[in-house]
Amino acid sequence: MISSVTHKILKKTHTPEAISERFAQGPSQIYLKDSIYGAIDGAVTTFAVVSGVAGAGLSSGVVIILGLANLLADGFSMAAGNYLGTRSENQYRASMRRREAAEIDAYPEGEREEIRQIYERKGINGEALEHMVEVITSDRTLWVDTMLQEEHNLATEDANAWLAGLVTFIAFLVVGMLPLVSFLANWVRPGLIAQPMLVSVSVTLCSFVAVGYIKGRYVNQGAWRSAAETLAVGVIAAGLAFLVGFGLQRLGVA
């Protein structure tokens, strides 16, 4: 059931004027995937480095050096990869747009039949179907957009590749820095934290839970289930790194 407050908000935002204004602004870009991806990977990979070094019995200085090096290098690598991936999607979308436009020019009847069958599969028939086909194919931009969405399952608007990469990088740095905070604090003031590794573990586990919880709340799904899922992924990654470091130390490699 919708609450009275939600009903009032929906009523206010669904007036003809509000709808017109919202549509005129165009679809908003959501960078949830980029921020969650960067935050989780930042925490997992940095804590994996911390765990691996701790498992090998190396000094706090090594933890800081390797942790910061990983934080910057891997964070930039992820951001660059996300930027290039998003840019590639935009380029592919542009390529398919040109292709569909060319096919409409070369064989309009065939493309018109594609529109007809697309909506026929959705259960539209008879005069309503023919009217829909006529409306869509009378507007070239709408025709191409419809083919992109329905035939190729592509969004019609490009995502901002630079912003996607930047969001990933910032999220990676902010959350990825947390496992190192206790070690950095002891570097600034030696002995400030008696058990830096224990603090690092606690802070990192909390960050896993927080990121997963926020993700779950944002997508309106089980927040605590999402938090548990993220926590499980982080614990497994960190545990594997710790075991590798511990194993190498026992073999005399580290």
mmCIF file of C-alpha atoms in Angstrom, residues 17-150:
data_model
loop_
_atom_site.group_PDB
_atom_site.id
_atom_site.type_symbol
_atom_site.label_atom_id
_atom_site.label_comp_id
_atom_site.label_asym_id
_atom_site.label_seq_id
_atom_site.Cartn_x
_atom_site.Cartn_y
_atom_site.Cartn_z
ATOM 1 C CA GLU A 17 3.196 20.659 -15.930
ATOM 2 C CA ALA A 18 5.545 18.603 -13.716
ATOM 3 C CA ILE A 19 5.631 15.739 -16.201
ATOM 4 C CA SER A 20 6.321 18.106 -19.079
ATOM 5 C CA GLU A 21 9.155 19.775 -17.184
ATOM 6 C CA ARG A 22 10.705 16.436 -16.188
ATOM 7 C CA PHE A 23 10.573 15.064 -19.727
ATOM 8 C CA ALA A 24 12.030 18.292 -21.128
ATOM 9 C CA GLN A 25 15.095 17.817 -18.920
ATOM 10 C CA GLY A 26 15.704 14.379 -20.405
ATOM 11 C CA PRO A 27 16.646 11.200 -18.550
ATOM 12 C CA SER A 28 19.042 11.627 -15.644
ATOM 13 C CA GLN A 29 22.274 9.667 -15.589
ATOM 14 C CA ILE A 30 22.553 7.198 -12.708
ATOM 15 C CA TYR A 31 26.091 6.278 -11.684
ATOM 16 C CA LEU A 32 25.115 3.778 -8.989
ATOM 17 C CA LYS A 33 26.896 0.916 -10.730
ATOM 18 C CA ASP A 34 30.099 2.948 -11.066
ATOM 19 C CA SER A 35 30.149 4.076 -7.430
ATOM 20 C CA ILE A 36 29.257 0.661 -5.975
ATOM 21 C CA TYR A 37 31.721 -1.059 -8.274
ATOM 22 C CA GLY A 38 34.525 1.301 -7.278
ATOM 23 C CA ALA A 39 33.712 1.279 -3.554
ATOM 24 C CA ILE A 40 33.500 -2.483 -3.198
ATOM 25 C CA ASP A 41 36.567 -3.172 -5.295
ATOM 26 C CA GLY A 42 38.521 -0.468 -3.485
ATOM 27 C CA ALA A 43 37.799 -1.991 -0.097
ATOM 28 C CA VAL A 44 38.313 -5.573 -1.261
ATOM 29 C CA THR A 45 41.582 -5.078 -3.144
ATOM 30 C CA THR A 46 43.204 -2.763 -0.601
ATOM 31 C CA PHE A 47 42.223 -4.966 2.315
ATOM 32 C CA ALA A 48 43.428 -7.985 0.370
ATOM 33 C CA VAL A 49 46.848 -6.329 0.145
ATOM 34 C CA VAL A 50 46.754 -5.534 3.881
ATOM 35 C CA SER A 51 45.712 -9.104 4.687
ATOM 36 C CA GLY A 52 48.358 -10.595 2.435
ATOM 37 C CA VAL A 53 51.127 -8.514 3.972
ATOM 38 C CA ALA A 54 49.873 -9.277 7.481
ATOM 39 C CA GLY A 55 49.738 -12.959 6.649
ATOM 40 C CA ALA A 56 53.346 -12.798 5.513
ATOM 41 C CA GLY A 57 54.319 -11.141 8.796
ATOM 42 C CA LEU A 58 55.752 -8.022 7.153
ATOM 43 C CA SER A 59 56.010 -4.585 8.759
ATOM 44 C CA SER A 60 53.397 -1.832 8.884
ATOM 45 C CA GLY A 61 55.584 0.251 6.583
ATOM 46 C CA VAL A 62 55.250 -2.404 3.891
ATOM 47 C CA VAL A 63 51.488 -2.416 4.423
ATOM 48 C CA ILE A 64 51.343 1.347 3.826
ATOM 49 C CA ILE A 65 53.623 1.295 0.775
ATOM 50 C CA LEU A 66 51.907 -1.609 -0.949
ATOM 51 C CA GLY A 67 48.462 -0.437 0.107
ATOM 52 C CA LEU A 68 48.879 3.093 -1.262
ATOM 53 C CA ALA A 69 50.559 1.840 -4.420
ATOM 54 C CA ASN A 70 47.691 -0.551 -5.016
ATOM 55 C CA LEU A 71 45.126 2.108 -4.140
ATOM 56 C CA LEU A 72 46.383 4.575 -6.737
ATOM 57 C CA ALA A 73 47.392 2.142 -9.469
ATOM 58 C CA ASP A 74 44.381 -0.150 -9.262
ATOM 59 C CA GLY A 75 42.011 2.754 -8.727
ATOM 60 C CA PHE A 76 43.267 4.508 -11.836
ATOM 61 C CA SER A 77 43.190 1.242 -13.777
ATOM 62 C CA MET A 78 39.568 0.637 -12.814
ATOM 63 C CA ALA A 79 38.572 4.204 -13.633
ATOM 64 C CA ALA A 80 40.321 4.043 -16.999
ATOM 65 C CA GLY A 81 38.703 0.692 -17.740
ATOM 66 C CA ASN A 82 35.266 2.012 -16.850
ATOM 67 C CA TYR A 83 35.837 5.129 -18.951
ATOM 68 C CA LEU A 84 36.926 3.098 -21.970
ATOM 69 C CA GLY A 85 34.097 0.598 -21.488
ATOM 70 C CA THR A 86 31.465 3.341 -21.259
ATOM 71 C CA ARG A 87 32.981 5.138 -24.247
ATOM 72 C CA SER A 88 32.929 1.899 -26.226
ATOM 73 C CA GLU A 89 29.238 1.468 -25.423
ATOM 74 C CA ASN A 90 28.589 5.004 -26.662
ATOM 75 C CA GLN A 91 30.529 4.300 -29.851
ATOM 76 C CA TYR A 92 28.670 1.053 -30.399
ATOM 77 C CA ARG A 93 25.350 2.864 -29.906
ATOM 78 C CA ALA A 94 26.370 5.478 -32.485
ATOM 79 C CA SER A 95 27.425 2.721 -34.887
ATOM 80 C CA MET A 96 24.100 0.907 -34.541
ATOM 81 C CA ARG A 97 22.241 4.186 -34.973
ATOM 82 C CA ARG A 98 24.036 4.778 -38.291
ATOM 83 C CA ARG A 99 23.374 1.189 -39.334
ATOM 84 C CA GLU A 100 19.661 1.383 -38.622
ATOM 85 C CA ALA A 101 19.379 4.722 -40.407
ATOM 86 C CA ALA A 102 21.121 3.241 -43.444
ATOM 87 C CA GLU A 103 18.825 0.193 -43.424
ATOM 88 C CA ILE A 104 15.767 2.435 -43.248
ATOM 89 C CA ASP A 105 17.029 4.315 -46.297
ATOM 90 C CA ALA A 106 17.925 1.153 -48.208
ATOM 91 C CA TYR A 107 14.902 -0.995 -47.356
ATOM 92 C CA PRO A 108 12.153 0.932 -45.557
ATOM 93 C CA GLU A 109 9.498 -1.737 -46.059
ATOM 94 C CA GLY A 110 11.629 -4.362 -44.359
ATOM 95 C CA GLU A 111 12.352 -2.057 -41.431
ATOM 96 C CA ARG A 112 8.674 -1.169 -41.223
ATOM 97 C CA GLU A 113 7.868 -4.875 -41.009
ATOM 98 C CA GLU A 114 10.354 -5.215 -38.147
ATOM 99 C CA ILE A 115 8.485 -2.517 -36.222
ATOM 100 C CA ARG A 116 5.207 -4.292 -36.950
ATOM 101 C CA GLN A 117 6.478 -7.641 -35.656
ATOM 102 C CA ILE A 118 8.127 -6.093 -32.597
ATOM 103 C CA TYR A 119 4.830 -4.710 -31.348
ATOM 104 C CA GLU A 120 2.809 -7.662 -32.558
ATOM 105 C CA ARG A 121 4.917 -9.810 -30.215
ATOM 106 C CA LYS A 122 3.917 -7.445 -27.417
ATOM 107 C CA GLY A 123 0.264 -8.314 -28.031
ATOM 108 C CA ILE A 124 -0.807 -5.333 -30.150
ATOM 109 C CA ASN A 125 -2.893 -6.257 -33.196
ATOM 110 C CA GLY A 126 -5.311 -4.924 -35.768
ATOM 111 C CA GLU A 127 -5.845 -1.223 -36.324
ATOM 112 C CA ALA A 128 -3.967 -0.274 -33.158
ATOM 113 C CA LEU A 129 -0.882 -2.065 -34.463
ATOM 114 C CA GLU A 130 -1.063 -0.483 -37.911
ATOM 115 C CA HIS A 131 -1.582 2.940 -36.371
ATOM 116 C CA MET A 132 1.441 2.471 -34.103
ATOM 117 C CA VAL A 133 3.594 1.376 -37.026
ATOM 118 C CA GLU A 134 2.473 4.400 -39.033
ATOM 119 C CA VAL A 135 3.200 6.835 -36.178
ATOM 120 C CA ILE A 136 6.669 5.421 -35.428
ATOM 121 C CA THR A 137 7.817 5.147 -39.031
ATOM 122 C CA SER A 138 6.617 8.661 -39.874
ATOM 123 C CA ASP A 139 9.297 10.112 -37.570
ATOM 124 C CA ARG A 140 12.805 9.071 -38.594
ATOM 125 C CA THR A 141 14.403 9.789 -35.201
ATOM 126 C CA LEU A 142 11.661 7.917 -33.355
ATOM 127 C CA TRP A 143 11.985 5.059 -35.837
ATOM 128 C CA VAL A 144 15.732 4.711 -35.270
ATOM 129 C CA ASP A 145 15.372 5.087 -31.492
ATOM 130 C CA THR A 146 12.725 2.376 -31.433
ATOM 131 C CA MET A 147 14.977 -0.006 -33.348
ATOM 132 C CA LEU A 148 17.842 0.699 -30.950
ATOM 133 C CA GLN A 149 15.682 -0.031 -27.921
ATOM 134 C CA GLU A 150 13.569 -2.899 -29.169
#
